[in-house]
Amino acid sequence: MQLPAQAAKEDPQVPQTLDAAAVRTWCSLALDALGRDREEIDAINVYPVADGDTGTNLYLTVESAARAVEAVFDAHATGTSVPDLPDTVRAMAHGALIGARGNSGTILAQLLRGMAEVLGEDRADRGNGADGAARGGGDHLARALHRAAELAREAVAHPVEGTILTVASAAADAAARTRPTVDGATGDGAAYGDGAAVHAAYAGARVALAATPGQLAVLGRAGVVDAGGRGLLAVLAALVEAVTGDAPSPVAPGARPHELPAVVESCDADDSPAGPAFEVIYLLETDEPGIARLRRRLDALGDSLVVVGGDGLWNVHVHVDDAGAAVEAGVEAGRPYRIRITHFGAAAGHQRERAQRAVVAVVPGEGLAGLCAEAGATTVLARPGEPPASGELVDAIRRAHAHEVVLLPNDAELRHTAAAAAEQARAEGIRVALIPTRAAVQGIAALAVHEPGRRFDEDVVAMTSAAGATRYAELAVAERQSWTMAGICQAGDLLGLIDGDVAVIGTELAATAETVLDRMLSAGGELVTLVLGQDVPDTLAERLERYVRDGHLAVDTVVYRGGHQSAPLLIGVE
């Protein structure tokens, strides 16, 4: 994304102000900096999980923030007015919140939210004269940085020093210490420019980043600074340039910004045990009491818990062994969506090398997301009426971090989107095989025969055969009167769709499901898969299992909970 460049550097003697235009430029410069450095930042990512994606996650988070800011400016493009600072910083924070990726990206989103709380105050409302001036300018920005660091620490369940939190706190402290008094000494007093504040914040952050290997043993052993803190330093450098026009001298991501003592804190190699198997991230609509309950539940399930946001919308990040339970906790607390589950693999806790092969699967509900993730797949959740875009599928392919990827779209409507994503990933050097699964039950069948140890072509053939041998059906509720292949249906009728076509029209879920099963099993079958929606009772599964067992002795039945999905029941017959 190319955003407008910053104007020529201002006179350093004139107080320089962070206004809406400077925020826009800040986003552009930060995105450029992270785009240049993200691979090197990824390479030094050893904490909390050495999964090599911190730079990429920060880049994607800032990209989302930049898009939101551009939308604000686009809304003013046809008129004579320009966005004000409060609208712009709030858009930046909201964009980061909804697009936050990974541990560091989620914390960065909260840092921006904290800054927006203070910078969102209208400067004109703070008065004039000595008192008003003292609360303006660089002091205003220093308070914003302080609030940012404060909120970020509150968002992390168990804050650790030597991380992005430490760097953020140091930046805020340095900006606050630089405030001059009327007689020229530092401390509270007369106003000073935003330029002085951002220079001080950057300098403080740079020193703090250099000290992180001595604060966190895993960094000391690896001989690197904290990757999240290094990414934040790039964002702060962009802020300096946006406000003052000065571009701080670059810091090589793998190097220590300042010389460190020859001896850093030592520790045993086994003091950083392998962590949980999955990273779970989702947006959640809920209230404060719901978030309080969620924090307690997730804190007991795993680690690296970060919950950011407010005003009814939150971004939840946690590392767990039971991905399904983490998503279920979100369902109990409110309405989760944009669920992303990433399997760390056996390399968690070490610098993760690219795997040879991985599977990426689109799933219609959070229950199946947990099921597929536990089978080793990287999942993309398709909300009812909101299919994923090709960019989301490309991001999932990248997150799978493998040389070879099998892509399961699990929806006939996604075939073109999935094909576009596969082509883009291939252009990036990833070998991608697209299996044209038309339903989630076909994806489950394909995943069940996936063998990473086989040759890639053999594995793809086996998975394609398993998917093709699985007939699929779903029970849906008719939204309006219409003509179908099975006759005329009325709004509210139950439709039994087999292989995409309406085959049965009914009024009661269990009876309609039994008729669909009869039609499907008339051609034979060995295994029936039932995927129940969120509000479907377990008694339905028990009834259908008995029905299959009584009428087809050689057919087995398996049942899964799909969670929130568009259809109350999905059926597969292999």
XYZ file of C-alpha atoms in Angstrom:
574
model
C 0.000 0.000 0.000
C 1.398 3.356 -1.051
C 0.286 6.275 1.077
C 1.188 9.977 0.709
C 4.756 10.850 1.622
C 5.551 13.270 4.417
C 6.160 16.892 3.516
C 9.605 18.439 3.810
C 11.159 18.601 7.245
C 10.023 21.506 9.379
C 12.207 23.971 11.182
C 13.426 22.078 14.263
C 12.952 25.215 16.378
C 9.217 25.245 15.680
C 7.040 22.869 17.742
C 5.899 20.142 15.374
C 2.456 18.646 15.740
C 0.980 15.183 15.296
C -2.137 15.999 13.279
C -4.368 13.889 11.021
C -2.039 14.222 8.036
C 0.927 13.153 10.158
C -0.993 10.086 11.383
C -1.681 9.155 7.770
C 2.005 9.536 6.967
C 2.918 7.578 10.101
C 0.894 4.621 8.837
C 2.580 4.792 5.441
C 6.092 5.001 6.845
C 5.488 2.269 9.431
C 4.094 -0.030 6.752
C 7.087 0.627 4.509
C 9.530 -0.011 7.379
C 7.893 -3.266 8.439
C 7.645 -4.347 4.814
C 11.411 -3.937 4.458
C 12.285 -5.548 7.778
C 9.622 -8.171 8.374
C 11.642 -11.163 7.150
C 14.577 -10.220 9.344
C 12.264 -9.589 12.305
C 10.647 -12.974 11.656
C 14.118 -14.526 11.808
C 14.814 -13.282 15.364
C 11.386 -14.316 16.671
C 12.206 -16.686 19.557
C 9.661 -15.603 22.202
C 6.979 -16.489 23.281
C 6.960 -19.080 20.487
C 9.713 -19.353 17.908
C 7.297 -19.517 14.997
C 9.071 -16.946 12.858
C 6.141 -14.651 12.095
C 6.381 -11.572 14.351
C 7.474 -9.235 11.556
C 4.730 -10.495 9.267
C 2.084 -10.195 11.982
C 3.091 -6.621 12.784
C 3.070 -5.741 9.089
C -0.460 -7.142 8.622
C -1.681 -5.321 11.733
C -0.322 -1.971 10.539
C -1.654 -2.647 7.041
C -5.158 -2.969 8.489
C -4.669 0.242 10.491
C -3.466 2.073 7.378
C -6.495 0.949 5.390
C -8.817 2.281 8.068
C -7.064 5.661 8.052
C -7.260 5.831 4.256
C -10.997 5.159 4.484
C -11.380 8.216 6.732
C -9.501 10.387 4.257
C -11.470 8.939 1.323
C -14.701 9.939 3.078
C -13.519 13.563 3.028
C -12.131 13.442 -0.505
C -15.205 14.929 -2.195
C -15.547 17.874 0.181
C -13.419 20.749 1.365
C -12.910 19.446 4.884
C -10.153 17.135 6.084
C -10.314 14.551 8.864
C -9.476 15.749 12.353
C -6.981 14.079 14.665
C -9.546 12.306 16.896
C -11.300 10.635 13.948
C -7.999 9.622 12.384
C -6.353 8.083 15.444
C -9.541 6.247 16.372
C -9.716 4.811 12.868
C -6.082 3.757 13.094
C -6.698 2.008 16.413
C -9.883 0.316 15.202
C -8.210 -0.869 12.017
C -5.363 -2.364 14.026
C -7.841 -4.040 16.387
C -9.813 -5.842 13.689
C -6.687 -6.790 11.740
C -4.346 -7.678 14.616
C -2.268 -10.805 14.058
C -0.228 -12.789 16.539
C 0.926 -11.887 20.011
C 2.881 -8.746 19.065
C 0.283 -7.505 16.587
C -2.441 -7.800 19.207
C -0.352 -5.850 21.728
C 0.429 -3.186 19.101
C -3.299 -2.791 18.497
C -3.789 -2.116 22.203
C -0.904 0.367 22.216
C -2.602 2.284 19.420
C -5.902 2.132 21.266
C -4.272 3.660 24.334
C -2.752 6.449 22.249
C -6.129 7.078 20.609
C -7.795 7.534 24.003
C -5.566 10.533 24.719
C -4.911 11.858 21.214
C -8.619 11.565 20.514
C -9.222 14.424 22.908
C -9.777 17.641 20.987
C -6.792 19.885 21.626
C -9.017 22.934 21.315
C -10.892 21.788 24.428
C -7.825 21.914 26.642
C -7.726 25.647 27.011
C -5.195 28.357 26.307
C -2.564 30.097 28.329
C 0.066 28.534 30.551
C -2.146 25.793 31.937
C -3.659 24.875 28.601
C -0.248 24.875 26.974
C 1.199 22.624 29.635
C -1.355 19.989 28.785
C -0.842 20.312 25.044
C 1.931 19.627 22.566
C 4.514 17.045 23.504
C 2.970 16.569 26.925
C -0.204 15.422 25.215
C 1.802 12.890 23.190
C 3.750 11.788 26.265
C 0.479 11.116 28.060
C -0.725 9.170 25.011
C 2.366 6.958 25.089
C 1.942 6.433 28.828
C -1.691 5.402 28.385
C -0.682 3.085 25.539
C 1.906 1.259 27.661
C -0.523 1.063 30.578
C -3.350 -0.450 28.523
C -1.031 -2.937 26.836
C 0.145 -4.307 30.182
C -3.438 -4.608 31.373
C -4.307 -6.604 28.257
C -1.618 -9.253 28.831
C -2.541 -11.898 31.399
C 1.038 -12.356 32.639
C 3.336 -9.493 31.519
C 6.998 -10.416 30.977
C 9.924 -7.997 30.943
C 12.268 -7.993 27.989
C 9.394 -7.857 25.503
C 7.465 -5.290 23.483
C 5.810 -4.226 26.762
C 9.184 -3.197 28.192
C 10.059 -1.217 25.076
C 6.681 0.547 25.101
C 7.045 1.512 28.773
C 10.558 2.839 28.189
C 9.331 4.984 25.292
C 6.588 6.473 27.455
C 8.949 7.114 30.378
C 11.527 8.796 28.141
C 8.919 11.087 26.599
C 7.664 12.049 30.061
C 11.169 12.769 31.393
C 11.872 15.143 28.526
C 9.103 17.573 29.475
C 10.855 20.915 30.237
C 9.976 23.250 33.062
C 9.676 26.992 32.641
C 13.295 27.485 33.781
C 14.581 24.831 31.334
C 14.915 21.866 33.710
C 13.149 18.639 32.872
C 9.878 17.686 34.533
C 6.318 18.990 34.519
C 5.971 22.518 33.269
C 5.753 24.453 30.040
C 4.725 22.861 26.795
C 7.153 21.385 24.349
C 6.666 20.140 20.830
C 5.532 16.751 19.619
C 8.869 16.524 17.811
C 10.820 16.541 21.058
C 8.462 13.970 22.557
C 8.758 11.481 19.695
C 12.544 11.845 19.518
C 12.779 11.119 23.242
C 10.379 8.174 22.993
C 12.355 6.616 20.158
C 15.671 7.053 21.979
C 14.264 5.479 25.141
C 12.793 2.575 23.203
C 16.080 1.951 21.424
C 18.011 1.706 24.678
C 15.343 -0.548 26.207
C 15.370 -2.849 23.193
C 19.135 -3.273 23.479
C 18.705 -4.470 27.065
C 16.087 -7.147 26.300
C 18.587 -10.051 25.923
C 19.666 -9.450 29.513
C 16.072 -9.488 30.759
C 14.762 -12.560 28.970
C 17.004 -15.610 29.038
C 15.752 -17.107 25.770
C 16.826 -13.920 23.965
C 20.222 -13.981 25.645
C 20.850 -17.569 24.555
C 19.875 -16.750 20.980
C 21.892 -13.531 20.968
C 18.998 -11.430 19.644
C 16.764 -8.620 20.818
C 13.033 -9.115 21.254
C 11.343 -9.316 17.859
C 8.148 -7.574 18.996
C 10.147 -4.771 20.580
C 12.197 -4.451 17.397
C 9.008 -4.112 15.384
C 7.719 -1.444 17.771
C 10.994 0.442 17.349
C 10.344 0.525 13.595
C 6.862 1.923 14.231
C 8.279 4.597 16.561
C 10.962 5.515 14.026
C 8.179 6.059 11.504
C 6.414 8.299 14.037
C 9.562 10.410 14.435
C 9.835 10.865 10.683
C 6.133 11.617 10.263
C 6.205 14.369 12.895
C 9.649 15.893 12.350
C 10.835 14.809 8.921
C 13.921 13.261 10.548
C 14.485 9.611 9.691
C 16.335 7.894 12.573
C 19.343 5.863 11.540
C 18.263 2.303 10.724
C 18.864 -0.584 13.093
C 19.592 -4.004 11.645
C 16.831 -6.238 13.068
C 19.219 -9.042 14.008
C 21.664 -6.751 15.751
C 21.601 -5.158 19.182
C 20.948 -1.408 18.820
C 23.534 -0.595 21.529
C 26.536 -2.510 22.765
C 25.680 -4.965 25.502
C 27.872 -6.322 28.267
C 29.780 -9.402 27.163
C 27.912 -11.606 29.622
C 24.147 -11.823 29.597
C 22.001 -13.661 32.062
C 22.566 -17.382 31.706
C 20.068 -20.138 32.237
C 19.601 -23.819 31.590
C 18.490 -24.824 28.146
C 15.433 -26.551 29.533
C 13.884 -23.524 31.254
C 11.755 -22.753 28.185
C 9.703 -25.891 27.692
C 7.745 -26.439 24.514
C 4.500 -24.505 24.703
C 0.945 -25.254 23.594
C 0.253 -26.620 20.130
C -2.160 -23.994 18.785
C -2.493 -20.245 18.410
C -6.139 -19.157 18.498
C -7.211 -15.646 17.507
C -10.697 -14.240 17.033
C -12.731 -11.066 17.202
C -15.411 -11.164 19.878
C -18.523 -9.096 20.399
C -19.373 -9.058 24.103
C -19.563 -6.845 27.180
C -17.103 -6.247 30.034
C -18.506 -8.999 32.301
C -18.252 -11.445 29.394
C -14.610 -10.519 28.876
C -13.837 -10.969 32.569
C -15.229 -14.524 32.448
C -13.398 -15.229 29.208
C -10.052 -14.109 30.635
C -10.399 -16.504 33.568
C -11.381 -19.392 31.308
C -8.630 -18.882 28.749
C -5.972 -18.221 31.379
C -6.678 -21.696 32.747
C -6.525 -23.250 29.269
C -3.216 -21.913 27.976
C -0.697 -19.074 27.914
C 0.294 -15.945 25.946
C -3.206 -14.640 26.653
C -3.829 -11.142 25.283
C -7.307 -9.608 25.157
C -7.514 -6.117 23.671
C -10.265 -3.731 22.672
C -13.362 -2.348 24.335
C -16.761 -0.789 23.622
C -18.207 -4.195 22.797
C -15.513 -5.389 20.356
C -12.415 -7.332 21.417
C -9.519 -9.143 19.803
C -8.630 -12.361 21.635
C -5.260 -14.123 21.327
C -4.154 -17.238 23.217
C -1.872 -20.277 22.867
C -3.580 -23.535 23.879
C -3.486 -27.293 23.410
C -7.279 -27.500 23.055
C -8.199 -25.087 20.255
C -11.845 -26.134 20.339
C -12.158 -25.266 24.023
C -10.658 -21.815 23.396
C -13.246 -21.118 20.710
C -16.066 -22.547 22.836
C -15.059 -20.128 25.606
C -15.584 -17.303 23.130
C -18.997 -18.661 22.160
C -20.007 -18.739 25.817
C -18.820 -15.148 26.305
C -20.366 -13.602 23.193
C -20.162 -13.824 19.402
C -16.736 -14.795 18.029
C -15.855 -14.395 14.369
C -12.819 -14.159 12.085
C -11.496 -17.175 13.950
C -7.929 -18.165 13.038
C -6.351 -21.333 14.417
C -2.701 -22.055 13.650
C -0.936 -25.287 14.531
C 2.587 -24.582 15.791
C 3.733 -28.126 15.086
C 6.495 -30.075 16.749
C 8.918 -27.171 16.320
C 7.162 -24.942 18.849
C 9.683 -23.627 21.308
C 12.475 -23.677 18.702
C 13.144 -21.594 15.618
C 10.497 -23.079 13.364
C 11.693 -24.260 9.992
C 9.286 -24.389 7.096
C 7.417 -27.700 7.179
C 7.441 -29.907 4.117
C 3.663 -30.137 3.851
C 0.544 -28.650 5.410
C -3.221 -28.555 4.877
C -5.354 -25.402 4.809
C -9.099 -25.960 5.246
C -12.087 -23.611 5.100
C -14.683 -24.613 7.694
C -18.260 -23.380 8.306
C -18.188 -23.373 12.115
C -15.835 -23.060 15.066
C -16.430 -26.663 16.132
C -15.012 -27.989 12.882
C -12.229 -25.412 13.093
C -11.068 -27.014 16.331
C -11.446 -30.521 14.897
C -9.401 -29.749 11.771
C -6.770 -27.838 13.737
C -6.277 -30.810 16.047
C -5.688 -32.895 12.919
C -2.884 -30.501 12.006
C -4.663 -28.220 9.522
C -4.551 -24.448 9.397
C -8.171 -23.290 9.286
C -10.149 -20.373 7.890
C -13.639 -19.824 9.290
C -16.404 -19.029 6.794
C -19.180 -17.148 8.553
C -22.739 -17.560 7.202
C -23.135 -15.138 4.311
C -19.510 -13.950 4.567
C -17.210 -16.285 2.621
C -13.477 -15.641 3.008
C -11.713 -13.516 0.402
C -8.735 -14.786 -1.573
C -6.435 -12.650 0.594
C -7.569 -14.521 3.707
C -6.818 -17.841 2.025
C -3.378 -16.624 0.919
C -2.668 -15.493 4.484
C -3.678 -18.936 5.780
C -1.376 -20.616 3.243
C 1.484 -18.418 4.451
C 0.665 -19.162 8.087
C 0.831 -22.878 7.347
C 4.559 -22.233 6.792
C 5.201 -25.157 4.475
C 6.838 -25.850 1.120
C 3.765 -27.803 -0.013
C 0.157 -26.966 0.860
C -3.081 -28.818 0.175
C -5.992 -26.362 0.025
C -9.519 -27.573 0.884
C -12.128 -24.854 0.092
C -15.019 -27.093 1.237
C -17.572 -24.966 -0.637
C -18.510 -25.015 -4.317
C -18.933 -21.236 -4.251
C -15.292 -20.773 -3.245
C -13.733 -22.541 -6.219
C -12.714 -19.344 -8.042
C -11.581 -17.620 -4.835
C -9.504 -20.635 -3.836
C -8.001 -20.910 -7.328
C -6.920 -17.251 -7.196
C -5.363 -17.762 -3.751
C -3.516 -20.862 -4.934
C -2.093 -18.970 -7.923
C -0.862 -16.129 -5.733
C 0.776 -18.540 -3.296
C 2.439 -20.398 -6.176
C 3.870 -17.080 -7.368
C 5.499 -16.797 -3.925
C 7.227 -20.156 -4.382
C 4.781 -22.377 -2.450
C 3.627 -25.578 -4.112
C -0.161 -25.611 -3.735
C -2.618 -28.361 -4.681
C -6.267 -27.304 -4.749
C -8.666 -30.175 -4.048
C -12.137 -29.015 -5.189
C -14.039 -30.105 -2.081
C -17.618 -28.850 -2.260
C -18.621 -29.406 1.395
C -17.057 -29.601 4.836
C -17.739 -33.338 5.109
C -15.670 -33.911 1.974
C -12.852 -31.927 3.579
C -13.078 -34.076 6.705
C -12.829 -37.220 4.576
C -9.802 -35.844 2.726
C -8.067 -34.802 5.938
C -8.662 -38.256 7.421
C -6.451 -39.913 4.772
C -3.799 -37.171 4.668
C -0.303 -38.665 5.107
C 2.542 -36.100 5.203
C 5.101 -38.889 4.742
C 3.806 -39.803 1.273
C 4.992 -38.167 -1.915
C 3.048 -34.959 -2.511
C 1.284 -36.200 -5.655
C 0.317 -39.473 -4.002
C -1.068 -37.661 -0.970
C -3.120 -35.309 -3.153
C -4.522 -38.229 -5.160
C -5.522 -40.101 -1.988
C -7.167 -37.015 -0.470
C -8.959 -36.213 -3.736
C -10.253 -39.790 -3.985
C -11.548 -39.729 -0.402
C -13.313 -36.409 -0.988
C -14.793 -37.576 -4.293
C -16.103 -40.788 -2.698
C -18.044 -38.781 -0.109
C -21.581 -37.724 -0.975
C -22.706 -34.684 0.931
C -25.977 -33.213 2.099
C -27.230 -30.427 4.294
C -30.508 -29.491 5.892
C -31.348 -25.830 5.445
C -34.338 -23.636 6.243
C -36.138 -22.080 3.274
C -36.147 -18.292 3.453
C -39.027 -17.789 0.997
C -41.503 -19.633 -1.219
C -39.767 -20.995 -4.300
C -39.659 -23.720 -6.914
C -37.202 -26.558 -6.324
C -36.351 -29.878 -7.948
C -38.447 -31.513 -5.195
C -41.467 -29.233 -5.646
C -42.657 -25.935 -4.191
C -41.349 -25.026 -0.743
C -42.711 -22.428 1.647
C -40.761 -20.051 3.862
C -39.694 -21.955 6.972
C -39.745 -25.397 5.330
C -36.772 -27.699 5.840
C -34.856 -28.436 2.652
C -32.743 -31.550 2.304
C -30.038 -30.775 -0.276
C -28.060 -33.731 -1.624
C -24.915 -32.904 -3.607
C -26.157 -29.325 -3.875
C -29.683 -30.006 -5.178
C -32.945 -29.930 -3.198
C -34.085 -33.554 -2.900
C -36.436 -33.459 0.105
C -38.874 -30.888 1.510
C -40.031 -31.424 5.100
C -41.314 -29.688 8.197
C -39.505 -31.558 11.003
C -35.731 -31.825 11.304
C -35.352 -35.456 12.373
C -37.861 -36.876 9.888
C -36.392 -34.859 7.028
C -32.880 -36.004 7.960
C -34.002 -39.636 7.975
C -35.459 -39.273 4.478
C -32.217 -37.714 3.261
C -30.198 -40.565 4.796
C -32.420 -43.128 3.081
C -31.850 -41.472 -0.283
C -28.074 -41.284 0.245
C -27.621 -44.820 1.624
C -29.727 -46.402 -1.100
C -26.582 -46.342 -3.240
C -24.518 -47.911 -0.432
C -22.086 -46.529 2.083
C -19.716 -47.465 4.884
C -19.577 -44.360 7.069
C -22.075 -41.601 7.879
C -20.757 -38.302 9.203
C -23.148 -35.947 11.022
C -22.164 -32.362 11.810
C -24.635 -30.675 14.167
C -25.195 -26.937 14.318
C -25.026 -24.848 17.481
C -28.682 -25.147 18.527
C -29.329 -28.753 17.449
C -29.870 -31.056 20.454
C -27.791 -34.172 21.035
C -31.009 -36.192 20.943
C -31.160 -35.684 17.182
C -27.759 -37.297 16.732
C -28.799 -40.202 18.964
C -31.988 -40.724 16.946
C -30.175 -40.634 13.605
C -27.467 -42.999 14.852
C -30.156 -45.520 15.851
C -31.895 -45.028 12.517
C -28.738 -45.811 10.563
C -27.822 -48.738 12.812
C -31.295 -50.298 12.552
C -31.576 -49.953 8.777
C -27.959 -50.413 7.681
C -26.072 -52.822 9.936
C -22.697 -52.433 8.212
C -22.665 -48.621 8.295
C -20.886 -46.730 11.067
C -21.803 -43.204 12.227
C -19.613 -40.417 13.621
C -20.927 -37.174 15.070
C -19.248 -33.778 15.358
C -20.362 -30.450 16.753
C -19.973 -27.723 14.136
C -20.903 -24.725 16.277
C -22.349 -21.639 14.573
C -22.862 -22.706 10.950
C -25.365 -21.778 8.262
C -27.024 -25.229 8.179
C -28.427 -26.987 11.276
C -27.160 -30.361 9.990
C -24.466 -31.484 7.563
C -24.343 -35.102 6.379
C -21.621 -37.063 4.637
C -21.746 -40.625 3.353
C -18.547 -42.414 2.352
